[in-house]
mmCIF file of C-alpha atoms in Angstrom:
data_model
loop_
_atom_site.group_PDB
_atom_site.id
_atom_site.type_symbol
_atom_site.label_atom_id
_atom_site.label_comp_id
_atom_site.label_asym_id
_atom_site.label_seq_id
_atom_site.Cartn_x
_atom_site.Cartn_y
_atom_site.Cartn_z
ATOM 1 C CA MET O 1 33.508 9.575 66.534
ATOM 2 C CA PRO O 2 32.953 5.749 66.673
ATOM 3 C CA LYS O 3 35.812 3.462 64.715
ATOM 4 C CA GLN O 4 34.251 1.393 61.733
ATOM 5 C CA ALA O 5 34.229 -2.057 62.285
ATOM 6 C CA ARG O 6 37.372 -3.975 59.926
ATOM 7 C CA ARG O 7 36.070 -5.836 57.123
ATOM 8 C CA THR O 8 36.485 -9.551 56.951
ATOM 9 C CA GLN O 9 38.277 -11.513 53.875
ATOM 10 C CA ALA O 10 34.729 -12.557 53.389
ATOM 11 C CA ASP O 11 33.567 -9.161 53.120
ATOM 12 C CA ARG O 12 36.576 -7.939 51.115
ATOM 13 C CA ARG O 13 35.895 -11.114 48.860
ATOM 14 C CA GLU O 14 31.892 -10.485 48.078
ATOM 15 C CA ALA O 15 32.720 -6.958 47.471
ATOM 16 C CA ALA O 16 35.155 -7.954 45.238
ATOM 17 C CA GLU O 17 33.316 -10.332 43.107
ATOM 18 C CA ARG O 18 30.318 -7.724 43.308
ATOM 19 C CA ARG O 19 32.282 -5.066 41.245
ATOM 20 C CA LEU O 20 34.139 -7.903 39.016
ATOM 21 C CA LEU O 21 30.505 -8.761 37.980
ATOM 22 C CA ASP O 22 29.461 -5.027 37.640
ATOM 23 C CA ALA O 23 32.423 -4.669 35.142
ATOM 24 C CA ALA O 24 31.388 -7.942 33.436
ATOM 25 C CA ILE O 25 27.762 -7.053 32.891
ATOM 26 C CA ARG O 26 29.085 -3.498 31.488
ATOM 27 C CA LEU O 27 31.389 -4.657 29.145
ATOM 28 C CA ILE O 28 29.506 -7.671 27.821
ATOM 29 C CA ALA O 29 26.302 -4.803 26.843
ATOM 30 C CA GLU O 30 29.330 -2.848 25.309
ATOM 31 C CA ARG O 31 31.640 -5.063 23.688
ATOM 32 C CA GLY O 32 29.762 -8.531 23.771
ATOM 33 C CA ILE O 33 31.167 -11.699 24.752
ATOM 34 C CA LYS O 34 34.123 -12.212 22.227
ATOM 35 C CA GLY O 35 34.983 -9.087 23.090
ATOM 36 C CA THR O 36 35.321 -9.060 26.463
ATOM 37 C CA THR O 37 38.652 -10.838 28.364
ATOM 38 C CA LEU O 38 38.518 -11.682 32.192
ATOM 39 C CA GLY O 39 41.727 -9.474 31.723
ATOM 40 C CA ASP O 40 39.540 -6.491 30.987
ATOM 41 C CA VAL O 41 37.019 -7.270 33.557
ATOM 42 C CA GLY O 42 39.545 -6.886 36.269
ATOM 43 C CA GLU O 43 41.408 -4.121 35.014
ATOM 44 C CA ALA O 44 37.795 -2.119 34.272
ATOM 45 C CA ALA O 45 36.628 -3.130 37.869
ATOM 46 C CA GLY O 46 39.930 -1.588 39.484
ATOM 47 C CA TYR O 47 41.925 -4.610 40.387
ATOM 48 C CA SER O 48 44.222 -6.447 38.652
ATOM 49 C CA ARG O 49 43.926 -8.085 35.027
ATOM 50 C CA GLY O 50 44.411 -11.744 37.032
ATOM 51 C CA LEU O 51 41.807 -11.363 39.629
ATOM 52 C CA THR O 52 38.807 -12.400 37.562
ATOM 53 C CA ALA O 53 40.761 -15.706 36.508
ATOM 54 C CA HIS O 54 41.548 -15.983 40.124
ATOM 55 C CA HIS O 55 37.773 -15.821 41.367
ATOM 56 C CA TYR O 56 35.851 -17.721 38.075
ATOM 57 C CA LYS O 57 39.160 -19.792 36.362
ATOM 58 C CA THR O 58 37.378 -19.342 33.099
ATOM 59 C CA LYS O 59 35.013 -17.211 30.674
ATOM 60 C CA GLU O 60 32.575 -19.684 31.122
ATOM 61 C CA GLY O 61 32.544 -19.647 34.969
ATOM 62 C CA LEU O 62 32.650 -15.610 34.972
ATOM 63 C CA LEU O 63 29.232 -16.004 32.394
ATOM 64 C CA ARG O 64 27.627 -18.619 34.819
ATOM 65 C CA ALA O 65 28.324 -15.886 37.677
ATOM 66 C CA VAL O 66 26.969 -13.264 35.342
ATOM 67 C CA VAL O 67 23.898 -14.779 34.833
ATOM 68 C CA ALA O 68 22.936 -15.719 38.128
ATOM 69 C CA GLU O 69 23.943 -11.828 39.339
ATOM 70 C CA ILE O 70 21.438 -10.981 36.391
ATOM 71 C CA HIS O 71 18.666 -13.295 37.650
ATOM 72 C CA ARG O 72 19.443 -12.090 41.506
ATOM 73 C CA ARG O 73 18.875 -8.275 40.558
ATOM 74 C CA TYR O 74 15.621 -9.266 38.736
ATOM 75 C CA ARG O 75 14.491 -11.259 42.069
ATOM 76 C CA GLN O 76 15.619 -8.120 44.362
ATOM 77 C CA ARG O 77 13.571 -5.441 41.903
ATOM 78 C CA MET O 78 10.104 -8.079 42.183
ATOM 79 C CA ALA O 79 10.904 -7.944 46.126
ATOM 80 C CA ALA O 80 11.376 -4.716 46.217
ATOM 81 C CA ALA O 81 8.090 -3.629 44.435
ATOM 82 C CA GLY O 82 6.233 -5.645 46.914
ATOM 83 C CA PRO O 83 4.675 -8.283 44.482
ATOM 84 C CA PRO O 84 1.210 -9.219 44.864
ATOM 85 C CA ALA O 85 0.021 -12.352 46.377
ATOM 86 C CA GLU O 86 1.329 -15.770 44.450
ATOM 87 C CA GLY O 87 -0.940 -16.678 41.041
ATOM 88 C CA LEU O 88 -2.406 -14.870 38.498
ATOM 89 C CA LYS O 89 -1.552 -10.956 39.716
ATOM 90 C CA ARG O 90 1.946 -12.094 40.508
ATOM 91 C CA LEU O 91 2.400 -13.362 36.848
ATOM 92 C CA LEU O 92 0.862 -10.007 35.774
ATOM 93 C CA ALA O 93 3.419 -8.239 38.042
ATOM 94 C CA THR O 94 6.426 -10.282 36.393
ATOM 95 C CA ILE O 95 5.192 -8.718 33.121
ATOM 96 C CA THR O 96 5.699 -5.378 34.838
ATOM 97 C CA THR O 97 8.714 -5.824 36.312
ATOM 98 C CA TYR O 98 10.679 -7.537 33.288
ATOM 99 C CA LEU O 99 9.345 -4.867 30.931
ATOM 100 C CA ASP O 100 10.615 -1.854 32.965
ATOM 101 C CA VAL O 101 12.708 -0.029 30.844
ATOM 102 C CA GLY O 102 13.930 2.436 33.390
ATOM 103 C CA VAL O 103 16.098 -0.211 35.405
ATOM 104 C CA ASP O 104 19.340 -2.439 34.466
ATOM 105 C CA VAL O 105 19.765 -1.896 30.916
ATOM 106 C CA PRO O 106 23.388 -3.202 30.926
ATOM 107 C CA ALA O 107 22.456 -6.560 32.530
ATOM 108 C CA SER O 108 19.262 -6.929 29.951
ATOM 109 C CA ARG O 109 21.636 -6.258 26.906
ATOM 110 C CA ALA O 110 24.413 -8.331 28.653
ATOM 111 C CA LEU O 111 21.634 -11.236 29.072
ATOM 112 C CA HIS O 112 20.646 -11.152 25.572
ATOM 113 C CA LEU O 113 24.118 -11.193 23.956
ATOM 114 C CA ILE O 114 24.963 -14.372 26.024
ATOM 115 C CA GLN O 115 21.604 -15.939 24.705
ATOM 116 C CA LYS O 116 22.566 -15.045 21.355
ATOM 117 C CA GLU O 117 25.785 -16.683 21.556
ATOM 118 C CA ALA O 118 24.379 -19.712 23.523
ATOM 119 C CA LEU O 119 22.602 -20.448 20.259
ATOM 120 C CA THR O 120 25.121 -21.764 17.849
ATOM 121 C CA THR O 121 25.321 -25.478 17.579
ATOM 122 C CA GLN O 122 28.685 -25.531 19.443
ATOM 123 C CA SER O 123 28.397 -23.088 21.760
ATOM 124 C CA GLU O 124 30.392 -23.404 25.229
ATOM 125 C CA PHE O 125 27.882 -21.587 26.646
ATOM 126 C CA ARG O 126 24.435 -23.228 25.844
ATOM 127 C CA ASP O 127 24.504 -25.218 29.043
ATOM 128 C CA ILE O 128 24.574 -21.775 31.213
ATOM 129 C CA MET O 129 21.638 -20.352 29.014
ATOM 130 C CA ARG O 130 19.562 -23.449 29.013
ATOM 131 C CA LYS O 131 19.516 -23.776 32.884
ATOM 132 C CA PHE O 132 18.544 -20.117 33.291
ATOM 133 C CA ASN O 133 15.816 -20.855 30.764
ATOM 134 C CA ARG O 134 14.604 -23.933 32.656
ATOM 135 C CA LEU O 135 14.485 -21.486 35.944
ATOM 136 C CA SER O 136 12.628 -18.581 34.335
ATOM 137 C CA MET O 137 10.302 -21.493 32.921
ATOM 138 C CA ALA O 138 9.806 -22.975 35.996
ATOM 139 C CA ALA O 139 9.045 -19.715 37.816
ATOM 140 C CA ILE O 140 6.362 -18.708 35.469
ATOM 141 C CA GLU O 141 4.801 -22.157 35.536
ATOM 142 C CA LYS O 142 4.544 -22.337 39.119
ATOM 143 C CA GLN O 143 2.673 -19.106 39.109
ATOM 144 C CA ILE O 144 0.194 -20.129 36.586
ATOM 145 C CA ARG O 145 -0.536 -23.663 38.465
ATOM 146 C CA ILE O 146 -0.875 -21.845 41.908
ATOM 147 C CA GLY O 147 -3.492 -19.504 39.856
ATOM 148 C CA ILE O 148 -5.327 -22.938 38.254
ATOM 149 C CA ALA O 149 -5.431 -24.303 42.058
ATOM 150 C CA ALA O 150 -7.135 -21.120 43.098
ATOM 151 C CA GLY O 151 -9.820 -20.819 40.566
ATOM 152 C CA GLU O 152 -8.494 -17.416 39.006
ATOM 153 C CA ILE O 153 -6.735 -19.317 35.982
ATOM 154 C CA ARG O 154 -8.923 -21.587 33.595
ATOM 155 C CA PRO O 155 -7.830 -25.457 34.367
ATOM 156 C CA ASP O 156 -7.603 -26.100 30.794
ATOM 157 C CA VAL O 157 -4.451 -23.606 30.246
ATOM 158 C CA ASP O 158 -1.510 -25.632 29.583
ATOM 159 C CA PRO O 159 1.313 -24.195 31.912
ATOM 160 C CA VAL O 160 4.321 -25.438 30.189
ATOM 161 C CA ALA O 161 3.077 -24.047 26.899
ATOM 162 C CA GLN O 162 2.170 -20.945 28.518
ATOM 163 C CA ALA O 163 5.212 -20.372 30.314
ATOM 164 C CA ALA O 164 7.156 -20.764 26.945
ATOM 165 C CA LEU O 165 4.705 -18.405 25.250
ATOM 166 C CA LEU O 166 4.884 -15.694 27.920
ATOM 167 C CA LEU O 167 8.831 -15.844 28.263
ATOM 168 C CA ALA O 168 9.486 -15.421 24.376
ATOM 169 C CA SER O 169 6.884 -12.892 24.925
ATOM 170 C CA LEU O 170 9.014 -10.947 27.236
ATOM 171 C CA ARG O 171 12.165 -11.371 25.905
ATOM 172 C CA GLY O 172 11.506 -10.765 22.263
ATOM 173 C CA ALA O 173 9.671 -7.201 23.350
ATOM 174 C CA ARG O 174 12.887 -6.398 25.282
ATOM 175 C CA ALA O 175 15.042 -7.579 22.323
ATOM 176 C CA GLN O 176 13.032 -4.935 20.045
ATOM 177 C CA TRP O 177 13.131 -2.137 22.581
ATOM 178 C CA LEU O 178 17.239 -3.027 22.873
ATOM 179 C CA VAL O 179 17.786 -2.628 19.439
ATOM 180 C CA ALA O 180 15.695 0.411 18.847
ATOM 181 C CA PRO O 181 13.676 2.102 21.670
ATOM 182 C CA THR O 182 12.332 4.782 19.454
ATOM 183 C CA ASP O 183 10.507 1.892 17.798
ATOM 184 C CA VAL O 184 9.078 0.629 20.777
ATOM 185 C CA ASP O 185 6.560 2.221 22.892
ATOM 186 C CA MET O 186 7.207 -0.246 26.001
ATOM 187 C CA GLU O 187 4.443 0.894 28.202
ATOM 188 C CA ALA O 188 1.809 0.135 25.043
ATOM 189 C CA VAL O 189 3.651 -3.123 24.735
ATOM 190 C CA THR O 190 2.949 -4.270 28.706
ATOM 191 C CA ALA O 191 -0.563 -3.064 28.651
ATOM 192 C CA ALA O 192 -1.363 -4.953 25.859
ATOM 193 C CA LEU O 193 0.437 -8.127 26.797
ATOM 194 C CA ILE O 194 -1.224 -7.845 30.024
ATOM 195 C CA ALA O 195 -4.676 -7.775 28.487
ATOM 196 C CA HIS O 196 -3.450 -10.648 26.280
ATOM 197 C CA VAL O 197 -2.794 -12.756 29.396
ATOM 198 C CA ARG O 198 -6.008 -12.017 30.998
ATOM 199 C CA ARG O 199 -8.122 -13.011 27.881
ATOM 200 C CA ALA O 200 -5.804 -16.225 27.212
ATOM 201 C CA MET O 201 -5.727 -17.373 31.120
ATOM 202 C CA ALA O 202 -7.965 -15.578 33.578
ATOM 203 C CA ALA O 203 -10.952 -17.760 34.678
#
C-alpha cells in the first residue's frame, strides 16, 4: 500500500483556515456577529481557542476572510454550473445561481447578518461590505456592458443603475426567503426576475 505524501506546513495552514472559516460562517449564521467570538470559532473548528486570533488577529480580520470565502464559494458554484458565454445569458445564470436555495444557506445567512451589522453608522465592519458590494456591482455591470457591446442588451440601459437594482433584487429576495422560507416561492421569484431582466434590458 503506497504511503500517503506528508502534508506541508502550507497545506496544514490552508486546511486549518478552511476549517476556521467554515466554523465562523456556521456560528455567525446561528448567533450573529456579536454572539460569535474568536475563541468560539477556534473551539468549533476543533482547535484551540487562540488559533483564530493567531490567523486573523481581530474579529474584523476574521470577517474580511469570511466575506472573501463566501465570495469564493459563489464563484466556485458559478464555475461548476458551467455558465454560458458572457453577456445577457451570463447575467441570467447569475440570477439562477444566486437564488438557488438548495446550497450554502449558512453562508448566505452569515453574509446578510454581516451586511445588517454594517448598516449602523459607526460600524467597524462597514468598509468590509462596501468593498464586497463594489465587487458584486462590478461583476454585474461588466456583463451588462458586454451584452450592450454584443447587441443583445439595449444601448440605452444604464449599466451602473441596473447593476444596483439587480443586486438589490437578488439580496432582497434571498433575505425574505431566509426569514420565512415557506412564505417565498423562490422558483417563482427566480422565473419572474429573469423575465423582468429580459423585458428591461434585452435588445
